[in-house]
Amino acid sequence: MLLAELTATSEAVRATRARNEKIDRLAETLRRTEPGEVAIAVAYLSGELRQRQIGVGYRSLRDLPAPAVEAGLSLAEVDAACEAIGAMAGPGSQAARRDALAALFARATEPEQRFLVGLLTGELRHGAQEGVMVEAVARAAAVPRDAVRRACMLSGDLGAMAAAALAGGVEALRAVGLEVGRPVQPMLAAPGDDVDGALAKTGPAAIEYKLDGARLQVHRRGDEVRAFTRSLDDITARVPEVVEAALALPAREVVLDGEAIALKPDGRPYPFQVTASRFGTRRADATAPLTPLFFDVLHVDGEDLIDRPGAERAAALDALVPTASRVPRALIADSPGAHAFLDAALAAGHEGVLVKSLEAPYAAGRRGAGWLKVKPRHTLDLVVLAAEWGHGRRRGWLSNLHLGARDPSGTGFVMLGKTFKGLTDAMLTWQTERLLALEVARDDWTVHVRPELVVEIAFDGVQTSSRYPGGVTLRFARVLRHRPDKSAAETDTLDAVLAVHAGGL
């Protein structure tokens, strides 16, 4: 299949807001795709490279060659080029990567170049998220949607399951099972407003600490252990502490779900970035070693537990994993007890709690009412210093906001980071008009503005950052609302942000 056909499908999907029409367009394209290119097509239409990362960013895409006049690139050729670029390393690799990228783009037409830029930068937003793609695969192969979803969650590979469905139908999907050593898409928690509301949704439940660590899935078969991230990347070599803990368990085969976290000697967590930085080293004796803490078990010695109720999986975990290696957890008797447990989690330096149904199976790869996360929401009023033009579905709108806090000295504003999250179409439309009225300068990507527009920002924490002049940045910042009723002089200061950072939030 030519890249031009996929580009046309992407544009058509982006142009419609009707979910059913998106699914029809995607399904029709998948039916036309060559068997060996199905996995590539699914990845690209989902807005991802099959290789995920190949070392190409915005800077590499600033000086592109003139586009080709006629379409001639196939999906297989693009995938092969990306594979080769991603494999480049060592002396001279930067120049070689640049030349290979230029050669690829020289063969792409103008629409194809736009598509590739969005794909390589992660900004290809045309409304084909995984849920839509699952339905498109099911429709293209004429198989039940739930069969595709289950095969995907057990294999962790939507592209491979799309190829299997189109080639072998529902029987090929039903043949896919949990396999020790192959990561499963993790079950995800949906947001809950408070513990009482969460309990009302889950029914009988357990409550456990919500750690600010890194999600970790551990597979052991005999003396072989493999550890995977939330995105299913193999990081076994980076977490020797986790391997050691898994080998100490009284089981020959096991699949565990949990978190890896860097803890201080007193048991309180280090800031998240300390945990994240430990994933980049192979040293078991690092200053801040990782502690694996498990909260679920999906398989033990030949028996799959993934479809068992939460209470049964918890009992199996308790029987297998020592208390020191489990996330603190308790059954909830009443609302006061739930609030007390939340207070204890926060006092211990953790993010909040998870409320988990005792009846729910492990719904891999999905968010639902089975698990609900409850954590305090921190907010700041910040000023917009600049905004970047959006890509994909947000093309034509000013989207990514540069956020600033007031300098306590009164000399201006200090940039804390950027966010494009939380913005509805109505908010994007309004802020684009407002920010253009405040424009003082611009370049190819960014419009710089007078610091007058105030936004209320929710965030999960503050972490050290050498990238920004204040030395800190916000974690998971998202826009709650614009505050035209507030002046820039009423925004929060850098001191307020540093106070949150000092508090470990």
JSON list of C-alpha atoms in Angstrom, two decimals, residues 266-466:
[
{"chain": "A", "resi": 266, "resn": "ASP", "atom": "CA", "xyz": [12.53, 6.39, 56.36]},
{"chain": "A", "resi": 267, "resn": "GLY", "atom": "CA", "xyz": [10.25, 4.80, 53.77]},
{"chain": "A", "resi": 268, "resn": "ARG", "atom": "CA", "xyz": [8.97, 8.05, 52.26]},
{"chain": "A", "resi": 269, "resn": "PRO", "atom": "CA", "xyz": [9.23, 8.39, 48.47]},
{"chain": "A", "resi": 270, "resn": "TYR", "atom": "CA", "xyz": [11.81, 10.48, 46.69]},
{"chain": "A", "resi": 271, "resn": "PRO", "atom": "CA", "xyz": [10.41, 12.88, 44.03]},
{"chain": "A", "resi": 272, "resn": "PHE", "atom": "CA", "xyz": [9.26, 10.98, 40.95]},
{"chain": "A", "resi": 273, "resn": "GLN", "atom": "CA", "xyz": [12.18, 12.15, 38.84]},
{"chain": "A", "resi": 274, "resn": "VAL", "atom": "CA", "xyz": [14.55, 10.23, 41.13]},
{"chain": "A", "resi": 275, "resn": "THR", "atom": "CA", "xyz": [12.63, 7.05, 40.36]},
{"chain": "A", "resi": 276, "resn": "ALA", "atom": "CA", "xyz": [12.59, 7.93, 36.66]},
{"chain": "A", "resi": 277, "resn": "SER", "atom": "CA", "xyz": [16.33, 8.58, 36.57]},
{"chain": "A", "resi": 278, "resn": "ARG", "atom": "CA", "xyz": [17.01, 5.18, 38.15]},
{"chain": "A", "resi": 279, "resn": "PHE", "atom": "CA", "xyz": [15.42, 3.56, 35.12]},
{"chain": "A", "resi": 280, "resn": "GLY", "atom": "CA", "xyz": [18.33, 4.92, 33.11]},
{"chain": "A", "resi": 281, "resn": "THR", "atom": "CA", "xyz": [21.03, 3.10, 35.13]},
{"chain": "A", "resi": 282, "resn": "ARG", "atom": "CA", "xyz": [21.92, -0.55, 35.57]},
{"chain": "A", "resi": 283, "resn": "ARG", "atom": "CA", "xyz": [23.45, -0.12, 39.02]},
{"chain": "A", "resi": 284, "resn": "ALA", "atom": "CA", "xyz": [21.78, -2.06, 41.81]},
{"chain": "A", "resi": 285, "resn": "ASP", "atom": "CA", "xyz": [23.81, -0.14, 44.39]},
{"chain": "A", "resi": 286, "resn": "ALA", "atom": "CA", "xyz": [22.69, 3.32, 43.26]},
{"chain": "A", "resi": 287, "resn": "THR", "atom": "CA", "xyz": [22.19, 6.03, 45.88]},
{"chain": "A", "resi": 288, "resn": "ALA", "atom": "CA", "xyz": [18.42, 5.58, 45.59]},
{"chain": "A", "resi": 289, "resn": "PRO", "atom": "CA", "xyz": [17.71, 1.91, 44.81]},
{"chain": "A", "resi": 290, "resn": "LEU", "atom": "CA", "xyz": [14.36, 0.94, 43.39]},
{"chain": "A", "resi": 291, "resn": "THR", "atom": "CA", "xyz": [11.89, -0.91, 45.59]},
{"chain": "A", "resi": 292, "resn": "PRO", "atom": "CA", "xyz": [9.32, -3.08, 43.78]},
{"chain": "A", "resi": 293, "resn": "LEU", "atom": "CA", "xyz": [5.89, -3.01, 45.41]},
{"chain": "A", "resi": 294, "resn": "PHE", "atom": "CA", "xyz": [3.24, -5.28, 43.90]},
{"chain": "A", "resi": 295, "resn": "PHE", "atom": "CA", "xyz": [-0.54, -4.90, 43.96]},
{"chain": "A", "resi": 296, "resn": "ASP", "atom": "CA", "xyz": [-1.85, -7.62, 41.62]},
{"chain": "A", "resi": 297, "resn": "VAL", "atom": "CA", "xyz": [-1.02, -11.08, 40.29]},
{"chain": "A", "resi": 298, "resn": "LEU", "atom": "CA", "xyz": [-2.21, -12.38, 36.91]},
{"chain": "A", "resi": 299, "resn": "HIS", "atom": "CA", "xyz": [-0.67, -15.86, 36.79]},
{"chain": "A", "resi": 300, "resn": "VAL", "atom": "CA", "xyz": [0.84, -18.33, 39.24]},
{"chain": "A", "resi": 301, "resn": "ASP", "atom": "CA", "xyz": [2.40, -21.69, 38.32]},
{"chain": "A", "resi": 302, "resn": "GLY", "atom": "CA", "xyz": [0.31, -22.51, 35.26]},
{"chain": "A", "resi": 303, "resn": "GLU", "atom": "CA", "xyz": [-2.93, -20.94, 36.47]},
{"chain": "A", "resi": 304, "resn": "ASP", "atom": "CA", "xyz": [-4.26, -17.74, 34.86]},
{"chain": "A", "resi": 305, "resn": "LEU", "atom": "CA", "xyz": [-5.95, -15.40, 37.35]},
{"chain": "A", "resi": 306, "resn": "ILE", "atom": "CA", "xyz": [-6.75, -12.56, 34.99]},
{"chain": "A", "resi": 307, "resn": "ASP", "atom": "CA", "xyz": [-10.48, -13.34, 34.91]},
{"chain": "A", "resi": 308, "resn": "ARG", "atom": "CA", "xyz": [-10.78, -13.98, 38.66]},
{"chain": "A", "resi": 309, "resn": "PRO", "atom": "CA", "xyz": [-12.46, -11.39, 40.93]},
{"chain": "A", "resi": 310, "resn": "GLY", "atom": "CA", "xyz": [-10.23, -8.80, 42.59]},
{"chain": "A", "resi": 311, "resn": "ALA", "atom": "CA", "xyz": [-10.63, -10.43, 46.01]},
{"chain": "A", "resi": 312, "resn": "GLU", "atom": "CA", "xyz": [-9.32, -13.78, 44.75]},
{"chain": "A", "resi": 313, "resn": "ARG", "atom": "CA", "xyz": [-6.33, -12.19, 43.02]},
{"chain": "A", "resi": 314, "resn": "ALA", "atom": "CA", "xyz": [-5.55, -10.24, 46.21]},
{"chain": "A", "resi": 315, "resn": "ALA", "atom": "CA", "xyz": [-5.63, -13.44, 48.26]},
{"chain": "A", "resi": 316, "resn": "ALA", "atom": "CA", "xyz": [-3.24, -15.11, 45.80]},
{"chain": "A", "resi": 317, "resn": "LEU", "atom": "CA", "xyz": [-0.92, -12.09, 46.00]},
{"chain": "A", "resi": 318, "resn": "ASP", "atom": "CA", "xyz": [-0.94, -12.16, 49.81]},
{"chain": "A", "resi": 319, "resn": "ALA", "atom": "CA", "xyz": [-0.03, -15.85, 49.79]},
{"chain": "A", "resi": 320, "resn": "LEU", "atom": "CA", "xyz": [2.86, -15.34, 47.38]},
{"chain": "A", "resi": 321, "resn": "VAL", "atom": "CA", "xyz": [4.43, -11.93, 48.03]},
{"chain": "A", "resi": 322, "resn": "PRO", "atom": "CA", "xyz": [5.72, -10.82, 51.46]},
{"chain": "A", "resi": 323, "resn": "THR", "atom": "CA", "xyz": [4.11, -7.81, 53.09]},
{"chain": "A", "resi": 324, "resn": "ALA", "atom": "CA", "xyz": [7.20, -5.63, 52.60]},
{"chain": "A", "resi": 325, "resn": "SER", "atom": "CA", "xyz": [6.91, -6.10, 48.84]},
{"chain": "A", "resi": 326, "resn": "ARG", "atom": "CA", "xyz": [3.18, -5.32, 48.59]},
{"chain": "A", "resi": 327, "resn": "VAL", "atom": "CA", "xyz": [1.50, -1.94, 48.26]},
{"chain": "A", "resi": 328, "resn": "PRO", "atom": "CA", "xyz": [-0.27, -1.12, 51.57]},
{"chain": "A", "resi": 329, "resn": "ARG", "atom": "CA", "xyz": [-3.88, -2.20, 51.27]},
{"chain": "A", "resi": 330, "resn": "ALA", "atom": "CA", "xyz": [-6.98, -2.61, 53.45]},
{"chain": "A", "resi": 331, "resn": "LEU", "atom": "CA", "xyz": [-10.61, -3.63, 53.14]},
{"chain": "A", "resi": 332, "resn": "ILE", "atom": "CA", "xyz": [-12.96, -0.71, 53.57]},
{"chain": "A", "resi": 333, "resn": "ALA", "atom": "CA", "xyz": [-15.52, -1.01, 56.34]},
{"chain": "A", "resi": 334, "resn": "ASP", "atom": "CA", "xyz": [-16.98, 2.51, 56.19]},
{"chain": "A", "resi": 335, "resn": "SER", "atom": "CA", "xyz": [-16.47, 6.04, 54.94]},
{"chain": "A", "resi": 336, "resn": "PRO", "atom": "CA", "xyz": [-14.50, 7.27, 57.99]},
{"chain": "A", "resi": 337, "resn": "GLY", "atom": "CA", "xyz": [-12.13, 4.34, 57.57]},
{"chain": "A", "resi": 338, "resn": "ALA", "atom": "CA", "xyz": [-11.61, 5.20, 53.88]},
{"chain": "A", "resi": 339, "resn": "HIS", "atom": "CA", "xyz": [-10.87, 8.84, 54.68]},
{"chain": "A", "resi": 340, "resn": "ALA", "atom": "CA", "xyz": [-8.45, 7.79, 57.42]},
{"chain": "A", "resi": 341, "resn": "PHE", "atom": "CA", "xyz": [-6.63, 5.53, 54.98]},
{"chain": "A", "resi": 342, "resn": "LEU", "atom": "CA", "xyz": [-6.38, 8.38, 52.46]},
{"chain": "A", "resi": 343, "resn": "ASP", "atom": "CA", "xyz": [-4.98, 10.67, 55.16]},
{"chain": "A", "resi": 344, "resn": "ALA", "atom": "CA", "xyz": [-2.40, 8.01, 56.07]},
{"chain": "A", "resi": 345, "resn": "ALA", "atom": "CA", "xyz": [-1.33, 7.65, 52.41]},
{"chain": "A", "resi": 346, "resn": "LEU", "atom": "CA", "xyz": [-0.86, 11.39, 52.06]},
{"chain": "A", "resi": 347, "resn": "ALA", "atom": "CA", "xyz": [0.99, 11.61, 55.39]},
{"chain": "A", "resi": 348, "resn": "ALA", "atom": "CA", "xyz": [3.38, 8.93, 54.13]},
{"chain": "A", "resi": 349, "resn": "GLY", "atom": "CA", "xyz": [4.20, 11.12, 51.13]},
{"chain": "A", "resi": 350, "resn": "HIS", "atom": "CA", "xyz": [2.18, 9.27, 48.50]},
{"chain": "A", "resi": 351, "resn": "GLU", "atom": "CA", "xyz": [-0.20, 10.65, 45.85]},
{"chain": "A", "resi": 352, "resn": "GLY", "atom": "CA", "xyz": [-3.51, 9.39, 47.19]},
{"chain": "A", "resi": 353, "resn": "VAL", "atom": "CA", "xyz": [-5.38, 6.09, 47.08]},
{"chain": "A", "resi": 354, "resn": "LEU", "atom": "CA", "xyz": [-6.88, 3.59, 44.69]},
{"chain": "A", "resi": 355, "resn": "VAL", "atom": "CA", "xyz": [-10.31, 2.18, 45.41]},
{"chain": "A", "resi": 356, "resn": "LYS", "atom": "CA", "xyz": [-10.61, -1.29, 43.85]},
{"chain": "A", "resi": 357, "resn": "SER", "atom": "CA", "xyz": [-13.69, -3.44, 43.41]},
{"chain": "A", "resi": 358, "resn": "LEU", "atom": "CA", "xyz": [-13.52, -6.86, 45.07]},
{"chain": "A", "resi": 359, "resn": "GLU", "atom": "CA", "xyz": [-15.55, -8.33, 42.21]},
{"chain": "A", "resi": 360, "resn": "ALA", "atom": "CA", "xyz": [-13.89, -6.87, 39.10]},
{"chain": "A", "resi": 361, "resn": "PRO", "atom": "CA", "xyz": [-11.62, -9.03, 36.91]},
{"chain": "A", "resi": 362, "resn": "TYR", "atom": "CA", "xyz": [-8.35, -7.65, 35.58]},
{"chain": "A", "resi": 363, "resn": "ALA", "atom": "CA", "xyz": [-9.57, -5.56, 32.62]},
{"chain": "A", "resi": 364, "resn": "ALA", "atom": "CA", "xyz": [-6.24, -5.20, 30.85]},
{"chain": "A", "resi": 365, "resn": "GLY", "atom": "CA", "xyz": [-5.71, -2.09, 28.78]},
{"chain": "A", "resi": 366, "resn": "ARG", "atom": "CA", "xyz": [-8.92, -0.40, 29.94]},
{"chain": "A", "resi": 367, "resn": "ARG", "atom": "CA", "xyz": [-10.11, 2.24, 32.35]},
{"chain": "A", "resi": 368, "resn": "GLY", "atom": "CA", "xyz": [-13.34, 1.47, 34.13]},
{"chain": "A", "resi": 369, "resn": "ALA", "atom": "CA", "xyz": [-15.23, 1.57, 37.40]},
{"chain": "A", "resi": 370, "resn": "GLY", "atom": "CA", "xyz": [-13.28, -1.42, 38.74]},
{"chain": "A", "resi": 371, "resn": "TRP", "atom": "CA", "xyz": [-10.36, 0.77, 39.80]},
{"chain": "A", "resi": 372, "resn": "LEU", "atom": "CA", "xyz": [-10.76, 4.43, 40.78]},
{"chain": "A", "resi": 373, "resn": "LYS", "atom": "CA", "xyz": [-7.92, 6.75, 41.78]},
{"chain": "A", "resi": 374, "resn": "VAL", "atom": "CA", "xyz": [-8.50, 9.49, 44.32]},
{"chain": "A", "resi": 375, "resn": "LYS", "atom": "CA", "xyz": [-5.90, 12.16, 44.98]},
{"chain": "A", "resi": 376, "resn": "PRO", "atom": "CA", "xyz": [-5.96, 15.82, 45.99]},
{"chain": "A", "resi": 377, "resn": "ARG", "atom": "CA", "xyz": [-5.94, 18.19, 43.07]},
{"chain": "A", "resi": 378, "resn": "HIS", "atom": "CA", "xyz": [-3.40, 21.00, 43.27]},
{"chain": "A", "resi": 379, "resn": "THR", "atom": "CA", "xyz": [-4.03, 24.17, 41.26]},
{"chain": "A", "resi": 380, "resn": "LEU", "atom": "CA", "xyz": [-2.18, 27.38, 40.43]},
{"chain": "A", "resi": 381, "resn": "ASP", "atom": "CA", "xyz": [-3.16, 30.54, 38.59]},
{"chain": "A", "resi": 382, "resn": "LEU", "atom": "CA", "xyz": [-0.46, 31.14, 35.97]},
{"chain": "A", "resi": 383, "resn": "VAL", "atom": "CA", "xyz": [0.02, 33.52, 33.06]},
{"chain": "A", "resi": 384, "resn": "VAL", "atom": "CA", "xyz": [0.46, 32.54, 29.41]},
{"chain": "A", "resi": 385, "resn": "LEU", "atom": "CA", "xyz": [3.81, 33.71, 28.02]},
{"chain": "A", "resi": 386, "resn": "ALA", "atom": "CA", "xyz": [3.51, 32.17, 24.54]},
{"chain": "A", "resi": 387, "resn": "ALA", "atom": "CA", "xyz": [1.61, 29.49, 22.64]},
{"chain": "A", "resi": 388, "resn": "GLU", "atom": "CA", "xyz": [2.54, 27.03, 19.90]},
{"chain": "A", "resi": 389, "resn": "TRP", "atom": "CA", "xyz": [0.43, 26.26, 16.85]},
{"chain": "A", "resi": 390, "resn": "GLY", "atom": "CA", "xyz": [-1.35, 22.93, 17.08]},
{"chain": "A", "resi": 391, "resn": "HIS", "atom": "CA", "xyz": [-0.92, 19.93, 14.81]},
{"chain": "A", "resi": 392, "resn": "GLY", "atom": "CA", "xyz": [-3.32, 17.39, 13.37]},
{"chain": "A", "resi": 393, "resn": "ARG", "atom": "CA", "xyz": [-6.87, 18.07, 14.52]},
{"chain": "A", "resi": 394, "resn": "ARG", "atom": "CA", "xyz": [-5.67, 21.23, 16.31]},
{"chain": "A", "resi": 395, "resn": "ARG", "atom": "CA", "xyz": [-4.07, 22.72, 13.23]},
{"chain": "A", "resi": 396, "resn": "GLY", "atom": "CA", "xyz": [-4.96, 26.41, 12.98]},
{"chain": "A", "resi": 397, "resn": "TRP", "atom": "CA", "xyz": [-5.40, 26.85, 16.73]},
{"chain": "A", "resi": 398, "resn": "LEU", "atom": "CA", "xyz": [-2.90, 28.08, 19.29]},
{"chain": "A", "resi": 399, "resn": "SER", "atom": "CA", "xyz": [-2.65, 25.06, 21.53]},
{"chain": "A", "resi": 400, "resn": "ASN", "atom": "CA", "xyz": [0.50, 24.35, 23.59]},
{"chain": "A", "resi": 401, "resn": "LEU", "atom": "CA", "xyz": [0.68, 27.05, 26.27]},
{"chain": "A", "resi": 402, "resn": "HIS", "atom": "CA", "xyz": [3.93, 28.33, 27.82]},
{"chain": "A", "resi": 403, "resn": "LEU", "atom": "CA", "xyz": [3.13, 28.83, 31.51]},
{"chain": "A", "resi": 404, "resn": "GLY", "atom": "CA", "xyz": [4.71, 31.43, 33.78]},
{"chain": "A", "resi": 405, "resn": "ALA", "atom": "CA", "xyz": [4.65, 32.20, 37.50]},
{"chain": "A", "resi": 406, "resn": "ARG", "atom": "CA", "xyz": [5.24, 35.69, 38.88]},
{"chain": "A", "resi": 407, "resn": "ASP", "atom": "CA", "xyz": [8.82, 36.45, 39.85]},
{"chain": "A", "resi": 408, "resn": "PRO", "atom": "CA", "xyz": [8.70, 37.33, 43.57]},
{"chain": "A", "resi": 409, "resn": "SER", "atom": "CA", "xyz": [11.10, 40.20, 42.89]},
{"chain": "A", "resi": 410, "resn": "GLY", "atom": "CA", "xyz": [8.45, 41.84, 40.74]},
{"chain": "A", "resi": 411, "resn": "THR", "atom": "CA", "xyz": [10.65, 41.81, 37.62]},
{"chain": "A", "resi": 412, "resn": "GLY", "atom": "CA", "xyz": [8.45, 39.67, 35.42]},
{"chain": "A", "resi": 413, "resn": "PHE", "atom": "CA", "xyz": [7.46, 36.02, 35.03]},
{"chain": "A", "resi": 414, "resn": "VAL", "atom": "CA", "xyz": [9.33, 32.72, 35.23]},
{"chain": "A", "resi": 415, "resn": "MET", "atom": "CA", "xyz": [8.47, 29.96, 32.79]},
{"chain": "A", "resi": 416, "resn": "LEU", "atom": "CA", "xyz": [7.46, 26.63, 34.41]},
{"chain": "A", "resi": 417, "resn": "GLY", "atom": "CA", "xyz": [6.71, 24.49, 31.39]},
{"chain": "A", "resi": 418, "resn": "LYS", "atom": "CA", "xyz": [4.07, 23.88, 28.75]},
{"chain": "A", "resi": 419, "resn": "THR", "atom": "CA", "xyz": [0.71, 22.15, 28.42]},
{"chain": "A", "resi": 420, "resn": "PHE", "atom": "CA", "xyz": [-1.94, 21.55, 25.78]},
{"chain": "A", "resi": 421, "resn": "LYS", "atom": "CA", "xyz": [-4.07, 19.24, 27.96]},
{"chain": "A", "resi": 422, "resn": "GLY", "atom": "CA", "xyz": [-7.57, 19.96, 29.16]},
{"chain": "A", "resi": 423, "resn": "LEU", "atom": "CA", "xyz": [-8.50, 22.30, 26.30]},
{"chain": "A", "resi": 424, "resn": "THR", "atom": "CA", "xyz": [-11.85, 21.84, 24.59]},
{"chain": "A", "resi": 425, "resn": "ASP", "atom": "CA", "xyz": [-12.52, 23.06, 21.05]},
{"chain": "A", "resi": 426, "resn": "ALA", "atom": "CA", "xyz": [-14.41, 26.03, 22.47]},
{"chain": "A", "resi": 427, "resn": "MET", "atom": "CA", "xyz": [-11.47, 26.91, 24.73]},
{"chain": "A", "resi": 428, "resn": "LEU", "atom": "CA", "xyz": [-9.02, 26.57, 21.83]},
{"chain": "A", "resi": 429, "resn": "THR", "atom": "CA", "xyz": [-11.10, 28.87, 19.67]},
{"chain": "A", "resi": 430, "resn": "TRP", "atom": "CA", "xyz": [-11.42, 31.49, 22.39]},
{"chain": "A", "resi": 431, "resn": "GLN", "atom": "CA", "xyz": [-7.77, 31.44, 23.47]},
{"chain": "A", "resi": 432, "resn": "THR", "atom": "CA", "xyz": [-6.49, 31.60, 19.88]},
{"chain": "A", "resi": 433, "resn": "GLU", "atom": "CA", "xyz": [-8.43, 34.80, 19.26]},
{"chain": "A", "resi": 434, "resn": "ARG", "atom": "CA", "xyz": [-7.38, 36.24, 22.62]},
{"chain": "A", "resi": 435, "resn": "LEU", "atom": "CA", "xyz": [-3.70, 35.35, 22.29]},
{"chain": "A", "resi": 436, "resn": "LEU", "atom": "CA", "xyz": [-3.43, 36.71, 18.76]},
{"chain": "A", "resi": 437, "resn": "ALA", "atom": "CA", "xyz": [-4.72, 40.01, 20.12]},
{"chain": "A", "resi": 438, "resn": "LEU", "atom": "CA", "xyz": [-1.87, 39.92, 22.67]},
{"chain": "A", "resi": 439, "resn": "GLU", "atom": "CA", "xyz": [0.83, 38.95, 20.14]},
{"chain": "A", "resi": 440, "resn": "VAL", "atom": "CA", "xyz": [4.21, 40.71, 20.35]},
{"chain": "A", "resi": 441, "resn": "ALA", "atom": "CA", "xyz": [6.37, 38.37, 18.21]},
{"chain": "A", "resi": 442, "resn": "ARG", "atom": "CA", "xyz": [6.34, 35.00, 16.50]},
{"chain": "A", "resi": 443, "resn": "ASP", "atom": "CA", "xyz": [8.47, 32.38, 14.78]},
{"chain": "A", "resi": 444, "resn": "ASP", "atom": "CA", "xyz": [7.54, 29.30, 12.70]},
{"chain": "A", "resi": 445, "resn": "TRP", "atom": "CA", "xyz": [6.08, 27.44, 15.68]},
{"chain": "A", "resi": 446, "resn": "THR", "atom": "CA", "xyz": [5.34, 29.92, 18.45]},
{"chain": "A", "resi": 447, "resn": "VAL", "atom": "CA", "xyz": [3.40, 33.14, 19.07]},
{"chain": "A", "resi": 448, "resn": "HIS", "atom": "CA", "xyz": [4.84, 35.21, 21.94]},
{"chain": "A", "resi": 449, "resn": "VAL", "atom": "CA", "xyz": [2.31, 37.34, 23.80]},
{"chain": "A", "resi": 450, "resn": "ARG", "atom": "CA", "xyz": [1.99, 40.04, 26.40]},
{"chain": "A", "resi": 451, "resn": "PRO", "atom": "CA", "xyz": [1.65, 38.27, 29.78]},
{"chain": "A", "resi": 452, "resn": "GLU", "atom": "CA", "xyz": [-2.01, 39.07, 30.41]},
{"chain": "A", "resi": 453, "resn": "LEU", "atom": "CA", "xyz": [-4.07, 35.89, 29.91]},
{"chain": "A", "resi": 454, "resn": "VAL", "atom": "CA", "xyz": [-4.40, 33.96, 33.18]},
{"chain": "A", "resi": 455, "resn": "VAL", "atom": "CA", "xyz": [-5.19, 30.23, 33.27]},
{"chain": "A", "resi": 456, "resn": "GLU", "atom": "CA", "xyz": [-6.04, 27.98, 36.18]},
{"chain": "A", "resi": 457, "resn": "ILE", "atom": "CA", "xyz": [-3.77, 24.93, 35.99]},
{"chain": "A", "resi": 458, "resn": "ALA", "atom": "CA", "xyz": [-4.23, 21.62, 37.78]},
{"chain": "A", "resi": 459, "resn": "PHE", "atom": "CA", "xyz": [-1.14, 19.48, 38.28]},
{"chain": "A", "resi": 460, "resn": "ASP", "atom": "CA", "xyz": [0.01, 16.37, 40.10]},
{"chain": "A", "resi": 461, "resn": "GLY", "atom": "CA", "xyz": [3.32, 17.63, 41.47]},
{"chain": "A", "resi": 462, "resn": "VAL", "atom": "CA", "xyz": [6.38, 19.81, 41.05]},
{"chain": "A", "resi": 463, "resn": "GLN", "atom": "CA", "xyz": [9.77, 18.44, 40.07]},
{"chain": "A", "resi": 464, "resn": "THR", "atom": "CA", "xyz": [13.26, 19.80, 39.61]},
{"chain": "A", "resi": 465, "resn": "SER", "atom": "CA", "xyz": [14.12, 20.77, 36.02]},
{"chain": "A", "resi": 466, "resn": "SER", "atom": "CA", "xyz": [17.22, 22.36, 34.55]}
]
